[in-house]
Amino acid sequence: MAPPPWWLRREVLVGLALGQFVSLLITSTGFSSSELARRGVNAPTSQSLLNYILLALVYGGTLIYKRRHLTVKWYYYLLLGIIDVEANYIVVKAYQYTSLTSVMLLDCWSIPCVIVLTWIFLKTKYGLRKFIGVGVCVAGLVLVVFSDVHASDRAKGPNPLKGDLLVIGGSMLYAISNVTEEYFVKKSNRVEVMAMLGLFGAIISGIQISILERQELRSTHWNASAILPFIGFAVAMFLFYSTVPIILKICGATMLNLSLLTSDMWAVLIRIFAYHEKVDWMYFVAFAGTAIGLVIYSYKGSKQIAEETAQVTGAGDEEAATANRTAQVPCVGDDGPSSNKEFASAATASR
């Protein structure tokens, strides 16, 4: 039976759909952080604390209920928690100094970082078509910059240079966090990774809040306008963290970061329909360009699809042959090598 066209393959459609879902979520967190900064609330670690607590309670409870043992050493999760907490802290802190548009644009620096890290540590292979897709996506973001300059409506922060440098540093930490998380998800499972990230993230955030943000939390006037953005940020981040491991397992860290490029375009649509603001026509061209880049990156030729299908079929045939040999020789009961080959073939197909 002939394989379906590449654009109808389940992993392509699911990857693109989930990518845009998390892009909308990250847009929501950006607006929540921008709103809190506008109201003078400067507590970036406190914004992330509730998200980590939710992750620890939901996924940690599931882990305990199923009585699963850790497949990755706890101190690796501790390092992941430190990197993730500081990445969130730095990027959210940047909203105090620069504009929402600048933060979302400069986030794209994580893409080349992710490509380099996955190539070095995860041995991910990137063909020419992948780089073309990345180039088209980044070109779409460049159009957004030109649109801001052309429209002359880009909001400036009190210290744009400091804010931009914070975003670049945070993007590099996000890249390290995403690649590490991709490795853990493929080595372990999503529930364990989210539970341990939530546990150590909550502990690290609590320590950091007690040192850096106690005075800020005391001086904040807690009313509905301050509490609602906090809750909105936490819920959006919880959904974001819950969805990211699925995308990492299906498509990898590079596809995730490319999908997040469209968050700036979704922010534009929110500005149009929620705030009734006028935007430049280049935004729509940039959105279309980024979408085309994602499709190009996700494209798999018929030869590649045939190779993946052959690998999976070959693994199934080998497993069946091994089962027949085992049935004929009752004394032999170890099917470990066949299982390992099947796992390797499945991992290759998922990539």
Short mmCIF file of C-alpha atoms in Angstrom, two decimals:
data_model
loop_
_atom_site.label_atom_id
_atom_site.label_comp_id
_atom_site.label_asym_id
_atom_site.label_seq_id
_atom_site.Cartn_x
_atom_site.Cartn_y
_atom_site.Cartn_z
CA MET A 1 0.00 0.00 0.00
CA ALA A 2 1.40 3.37 -1.05
CA PRO A 3 2.15 5.83 1.78
CA PRO A 4 -0.05 8.96 1.99
CA PRO A 5 1.22 12.32 0.66
CA TRP A 6 3.67 14.02 3.03
CA TRP A 7 1.22 16.82 3.81
CA LEU A 8 -1.42 14.28 4.94
CA ARG A 9 0.92 12.37 7.22
CA ARG A 10 -0.31 12.42 10.79
CA GLU A 11 2.93 13.65 12.38
CA VAL A 12 3.11 16.61 9.98
CA LEU A 13 -0.47 17.76 10.61
CA VAL A 14 -0.27 17.19 14.37
CA GLY A 15 3.12 18.92 14.59
CA LEU A 16 1.93 22.00 12.69
CA ALA A 17 -1.34 22.23 14.67
CA LEU A 18 0.32 21.83 18.06
CA GLY A 19 3.04 24.27 17.03
CA GLN A 20 0.47 26.98 16.41
CA PHE A 21 -1.34 26.14 19.64
CA VAL A 22 1.81 26.69 21.72
CA SER A 23 2.53 29.82 19.65
CA LEU A 24 -0.83 31.24 20.78
CA LEU A 25 -0.03 30.27 24.36
CA ILE A 26 3.34 32.02 24.28
CA THR A 27 1.61 35.09 22.85
CA SER A 28 -0.75 35.02 25.84
CA THR A 29 2.16 34.86 28.27
CA GLY A 30 3.79 37.80 26.46
CA PHE A 31 0.70 39.95 26.82
CA SER A 32 0.32 38.97 30.48
CA SER A 33 3.95 39.90 31.22
CA SER A 34 3.65 43.14 29.26
CA GLU A 35 0.48 44.06 31.17
CA LEU A 36 2.12 43.37 34.54
CA ALA A 37 5.17 45.42 33.55
CA ARG A 38 2.89 48.28 32.47
CA ARG A 39 1.27 48.23 35.92
CA GLY A 40 4.67 48.33 37.62
CA VAL A 41 4.72 44.72 38.86
CA ASN A 42 8.33 43.49 38.66
CA ALA A 43 8.31 39.88 39.90
CA PRO A 44 9.38 37.61 37.01
CA THR A 45 10.19 34.55 39.14
CA SER A 46 6.88 34.81 40.99
CA GLN A 47 5.04 34.72 37.66
CA SER A 48 6.56 31.31 36.87
CA LEU A 49 6.20 29.78 40.36
CA LEU A 50 2.52 28.84 40.04
CA ASN A 51 3.21 27.12 36.72
CA TYR A 52 5.91 24.93 38.29
CA ILE A 53 3.64 24.10 41.21
CA LEU A 54 0.88 23.01 38.81
CA LEU A 55 3.33 20.83 36.89
CA ALA A 56 4.60 19.21 40.09
CA LEU A 57 1.09 18.53 41.42
CA VAL A 58 -0.49 17.23 38.21
CA TYR A 59 2.37 15.21 36.73
CA GLY A 60 4.00 14.37 40.06
CA GLY A 61 0.68 12.98 41.28
CA THR A 62 0.39 10.89 38.12
CA LEU A 63 3.95 9.60 38.57
CA ILE A 64 3.28 8.60 42.18
CA TYR A 65 -0.07 6.99 41.30
CA LYS A 66 1.52 4.83 38.59
CA ARG A 67 4.47 4.06 40.91
CA ARG A 68 7.06 4.65 38.23
CA HIS A 69 10.77 4.79 38.99
CA LEU A 70 12.93 7.57 37.56
CA THR A 71 14.73 6.62 34.35
CA VAL A 72 16.97 9.73 34.43
CA LYS A 73 19.13 10.73 37.43
CA TRP A 74 17.51 13.40 39.59
CA TYR A 75 20.49 15.80 39.43
CA TYR A 76 20.09 16.08 35.64
CA TYR A 77 16.55 17.31 36.25
CA LEU A 78 17.93 19.75 38.83
CA LEU A 79 20.23 21.25 36.18
CA LEU A 80 17.32 21.43 33.72
CA GLY A 81 15.23 23.19 36.37
CA ILE A 82 17.93 25.80 37.02
CA ILE A 83 18.33 26.55 33.30
CA ASP A 84 14.58 26.75 32.73
CA VAL A 85 13.87 28.99 35.73
CA GLU A 86 16.64 31.42 34.81
CA ALA A 87 15.55 31.49 31.15
CA ASN A 88 12.02 32.45 32.20
CA TYR A 89 13.37 34.99 34.69
CA ILE A 90 15.63 36.74 32.17
CA VAL A 91 13.04 36.93 29.37
CA VAL A 92 10.21 38.09 31.65
CA LYS A 93 12.61 40.63 33.17
CA ALA A 94 13.25 42.00 29.68
CA TYR A 95 9.63 43.24 29.49
CA GLN A 96 10.61 45.85 32.11
CA TYR A 97 13.09 47.44 29.69
CA THR A 98 11.95 46.87 26.11
CA SER A 99 8.78 46.40 24.05
CA LEU A 100 6.64 43.30 23.53
CA THR A 101 7.50 43.35 19.81
CA SER A 102 11.24 43.40 20.50
CA VAL A 103 11.01 40.46 22.90
CA MET A 104 9.09 38.32 20.43
CA LEU A 105 11.37 39.22 17.53
CA LEU A 106 14.64 38.60 19.34
CA ASP A 107 13.37 35.24 20.59
CA CYS A 108 14.21 33.88 17.13
CA TRP A 109 17.89 33.82 18.18
CA SER A 110 17.06 30.50 19.87
CA ILE A 111 16.63 28.86 16.43
CA PRO A 112 20.28 28.84 15.30
CA CYS A 113 21.25 27.88 18.87
CA VAL A 114 18.88 24.90 18.78
CA ILE A 115 20.14 23.80 15.35
CA VAL A 116 23.76 23.85 16.52
CA LEU A 117 23.00 22.05 19.80
CA THR A 118 20.85 19.31 18.21
CA TRP A 119 23.47 18.79 15.50
CA ILE A 120 26.29 18.42 18.06
CA PHE A 121 24.61 16.54 20.91
CA LEU A 122 21.57 14.76 19.40
CA LYS A 123 23.25 14.06 16.03
CA THR A 124 20.25 15.49 14.16
CA LYS A 125 20.85 15.74 10.42
CA TYR A 126 19.65 18.82 8.53
CA GLY A 127 19.34 18.79 4.76
CA LEU A 128 19.27 21.77 2.43
CA ARG A 129 15.46 21.87 2.48
CA LYS A 130 15.47 22.25 6.27
CA PHE A 131 17.79 25.26 6.07
CA ILE A 132 15.61 26.80 3.34
CA GLY A 133 12.58 26.43 5.61
CA VAL A 134 14.46 28.09 8.49
CA GLY A 135 15.59 30.90 6.19
CA VAL A 136 12.04 31.60 4.97
CA CYS A 137 10.74 31.67 8.56
CA VAL A 138 13.43 34.11 9.70
CA ALA A 139 12.81 36.25 6.58
CA GLY A 140 9.21 36.56 7.73
CA LEU A 141 10.42 37.94 11.05
CA VAL A 142 12.68 40.43 9.25
CA LEU A 143 9.59 41.71 7.45
CA VAL A 144 7.97 42.33 10.82
CA VAL A 145 10.94 44.51 11.80
CA PHE A 146 10.63 46.50 8.58
CA SER A 147 6.90 46.80 9.22
CA ASP A 148 7.53 48.33 12.64
CA VAL A 149 10.00 50.81 11.15
CA HIS A 150 7.68 51.59 8.25
CA ALA A 151 4.67 52.15 10.47
CA SER A 152 6.71 54.10 13.07
CA ASP A 153 4.55 52.73 15.87
CA ARG A 154 7.02 50.50 17.70
CA ALA A 155 6.79 51.03 21.41
CA LYS A 156 10.09 51.79 23.15
CA GLY A 157 11.00 50.70 26.63
CA PRO A 158 13.00 52.63 29.24
CA ASN A 159 16.23 50.79 28.33
CA PRO A 160 15.80 48.91 25.01
CA LEU A 161 19.45 47.83 24.71
CA LYS A 162 19.47 46.19 28.14
CA GLY A 163 16.13 44.54 27.42
CA ASP A 164 17.31 43.24 24.04
CA LEU A 165 20.48 41.76 25.56
CA LEU A 166 18.40 40.04 28.24
CA VAL A 167 16.16 38.50 25.56
CA ILE A 168 19.16 37.22 23.59
CA GLY A 169 20.66 35.65 26.74
CA GLY A 170 17.30 34.14 27.69
CA SER A 171 16.87 32.74 24.16
CA MET A 172 20.19 30.91 24.45
CA LEU A 173 19.07 29.38 27.76
CA TYR A 174 15.72 28.43 26.20
CA ALA A 175 17.62 26.65 23.41
CA ILE A 176 19.66 24.65 25.94
CA SER A 177 16.49 23.86 27.91
CA ASN A 178 14.55 22.73 24.80
CA VAL A 179 17.32 20.47 23.50
CA THR A 180 17.89 18.94 26.95
CA GLU A 181 14.16 18.40 27.35
CA GLU A 182 13.97 16.78 23.89
CA TYR A 183 16.72 14.34 24.93
CA PHE A 184 14.98 13.50 28.22
CA VAL A 185 11.55 13.05 26.58
CA LYS A 186 12.95 10.61 24.02
CA LYS A 187 15.01 8.79 26.67
CA SER A 188 12.32 8.76 29.37
CA ASN A 189 8.65 9.85 29.19
CA ARG A 190 6.67 13.08 29.22
CA VAL A 191 5.08 12.58 32.67
CA GLU A 192 8.43 12.06 34.41
CA VAL A 193 10.09 15.04 32.70
CA MET A 194 7.22 17.42 33.52
CA ALA A 195 6.92 16.18 37.12
CA MET A 196 10.61 16.61 37.88
CA LEU A 197 10.85 19.92 36.03
CA GLY A 198 7.88 21.18 38.04
CA LEU A 199 9.33 19.95 41.34
CA PHE A 200 12.80 21.42 40.94
CA GLY A 201 11.46 24.51 39.17
CA ALA A 202 9.18 25.25 42.12
CA ILE A 203 11.99 24.74 44.66
CA ILE A 204 14.45 26.94 42.76
CA SER A 205 11.80 29.61 42.13
CA GLY A 206 10.85 29.67 45.82
CA ILE A 207 14.48 30.18 46.87
CA GLN A 208 14.99 32.89 44.26
CA ILE A 209 11.79 34.72 45.26
CA SER A 210 12.85 34.75 48.92
CA ILE A 211 16.13 36.40 47.93
CA LEU A 212 15.19 38.77 45.10
CA GLU A 213 11.46 39.50 45.13
CA ARG A 214 10.21 39.63 48.72
CA GLN A 215 10.11 43.41 48.84
CA GLU A 216 8.49 43.67 45.42
CA LEU A 217 5.68 41.30 46.41
CA ARG A 218 5.06 43.23 49.64
CA SER A 219 4.87 46.59 47.88
CA THR A 220 2.55 45.38 45.09
CA HIS A 221 -1.08 46.44 45.39
CA TRP A 222 -2.88 43.15 44.84
CA ASN A 223 -6.17 43.75 43.05
CA ALA A 224 -7.96 42.10 40.13
CA SER A 225 -5.87 43.92 37.53
CA ALA A 226 -2.68 42.46 39.05
CA ILE A 227 -3.95 38.99 40.02
CA LEU A 228 -5.68 38.10 36.72
CA PRO A 229 -2.52 38.52 34.56
CA PHE A 230 -0.64 36.37 37.10
CA ILE A 231 -3.23 33.59 36.83
CA GLY A 232 -3.47 33.93 33.04
CA PHE A 233 0.31 33.67 32.73
CA ALA A 234 0.43 30.54 34.94
CA VAL A 235 -2.38 28.73 33.09
CA ALA A 236 -0.93 29.53 29.66
CA MET A 237 2.54 28.40 30.78
CA PHE A 238 1.15 25.17 32.24
CA LEU A 239 -0.57 24.32 28.95
CA PHE A 240 2.57 25.35 27.07
CA TYR A 241 4.83 23.10 29.15
CA SER A 242 2.36 20.22 28.86
CA THR A 243 2.25 20.45 25.05
CA VAL A 244 5.95 21.09 24.34
CA PRO A 245 7.15 17.50 25.12
CA ILE A 246 4.65 16.13 22.57
CA ILE A 247 6.03 18.43 19.88
CA LEU A 248 9.61 17.59 20.87
CA LYS A 249 8.92 13.88 20.51
CA ILE A 250 7.13 14.25 17.15
CA CYS A 251 9.11 17.02 15.44
CA GLY A 252 12.07 18.04 17.60
CA ALA A 253 13.28 21.28 19.17
CA THR A 254 13.94 23.08 15.88
CA MET A 255 10.35 22.69 14.65
CA LEU A 256 9.12 23.90 18.05
CA ASN A 257 11.17 27.10 17.87
CA LEU A 258 10.18 27.73 14.26
CA SER A 259 6.51 27.41 15.22
CA LEU A 260 6.99 29.95 18.01
CA LEU A 261 8.04 32.51 15.39
CA THR A 262 4.38 32.99 14.50
CA SER A 263 3.63 34.22 18.04
CA ASP A 264 4.39 37.77 16.89
CA MET A 265 1.85 37.42 14.10
CA TRP A 266 -0.78 36.16 16.52
CA ALA A 267 0.01 39.18 18.69
CA VAL A 268 -0.80 41.35 15.68
CA LEU A 269 -4.20 39.69 15.23
CA ILE A 270 -4.96 40.27 18.92
CA ARG A 271 -4.00 43.93 18.48
CA ILE A 272 -6.42 44.17 15.54
CA PHE A 273 -9.47 42.43 17.00
CA ALA A 274 -9.05 43.00 20.77
CA TYR A 275 -7.52 46.49 20.82
CA HIS A 276 -8.78 47.70 17.41
CA GLU A 277 -5.32 48.92 16.42
CA LYS A 278 -4.16 49.40 12.83
CA VAL A 279 -1.16 47.39 11.66
CA ASP A 280 0.98 47.54 8.55
CA TRP A 281 0.26 45.27 5.58
CA MET A 282 3.76 43.74 5.86
CA TYR A 283 2.63 41.86 8.95
CA PHE A 284 0.32 39.71 6.85
CA VAL A 285 3.04 39.03 4.28
CA ALA A 286 5.37 38.06 7.14
CA PHE A 287 2.76 35.67 8.59
CA ALA A 288 2.32 33.98 5.20
CA GLY A 289 6.10 33.72 4.76
CA THR A 290 6.58 32.13 8.17
CA ALA A 291 3.77 29.64 7.51
CA ILE A 292 5.35 28.67 4.18
CA GLY A 293 8.71 28.22 5.91
CA LEU A 294 7.14 25.84 8.44
CA VAL A 295 5.61 23.77 5.64
CA ILE A 296 8.95 23.61 3.80
CA TYR A 297 10.73 22.53 6.98
CA SER A 298 8.10 19.81 7.59
CA TYR A 299 8.27 18.52 4.01
CA LYS A 300 9.42 14.96 3.48
CA GLY A 301 10.11 13.69 -0.02
CA SER A 302 8.71 10.42 -1.31
CA LYS A 303 12.15 8.80 -1.09
CA GLN A 304 12.50 9.70 2.61
CA ILE A 305 8.96 8.48 3.34
CA ALA A 306 9.67 5.21 1.53
CA GLU A 307 12.88 4.72 3.51
CA GLU A 308 11.09 5.32 6.82
CA THR A 309 8.28 2.94 5.84
CA ALA A 310 10.81 0.29 4.83
CA GLN A 311 12.63 0.69 8.15
CA VAL A 312 9.44 0.22 10.16
CA THR A 313 8.29 -2.70 7.96
CA GLY A 314 11.72 -4.30 8.23
CA ALA A 315 11.63 -4.00 11.98
CA GLY A 316 8.18 -5.65 12.06
CA ASP A 317 9.31 -8.51 9.81
CA GLU A 318 12.41 -9.09 11.90
CA GLU A 319 10.36 -9.10 15.08
CA ALA A 320 7.95 -11.63 13.58
CA ALA A 321 10.82 -13.85 12.46
CA THR A 322 12.33 -13.69 15.92
CA ALA A 323 8.98 -14.63 17.45
CA ASN A 324 8.72 -17.66 15.14
CA ARG A 325 12.24 -18.79 16.05
CA THR A 326 11.40 -18.38 19.73
CA ALA A 327 8.24 -20.46 19.31
CA GLN A 328 10.23 -23.24 17.64
CA VAL A 329 12.93 -23.23 20.34
CA PRO A 330 11.13 -22.93 23.72
CA CYS A 331 14.34 -22.71 25.74
CA VAL A 332 15.31 -19.35 24.23
CA GLY A 333 13.31 -16.53 25.78
CA ASP A 334 15.32 -13.31 25.33
CA ASP A 335 13.99 -11.01 22.60
CA GLY A 336 16.01 -7.99 23.71
CA PRO A 337 17.96 -7.41 20.43
CA SER A 338 14.77 -7.43 18.35
CA SER A 339 13.15 -4.91 20.71
CA ASN A 340 16.20 -2.68 20.54
CA LYS A 341 16.20 -2.69 16.74
CA GLU A 342 12.50 -1.92 16.64
CA PHE A 343 13.01 1.00 19.03
CA ALA A 344 15.88 2.35 16.92
CA SER A 345 13.78 2.13 13.76
CA ALA A 346 10.85 3.88 15.44
CA ALA A 347 13.15 6.62 16.70
CA THR A 348 14.55 7.08 13.19
CA ALA A 349 11.06 7.28 11.74
CA SER A 350 9.99 9.86 14.34
CA ARG A 351 12.93 12.05 13.38
#
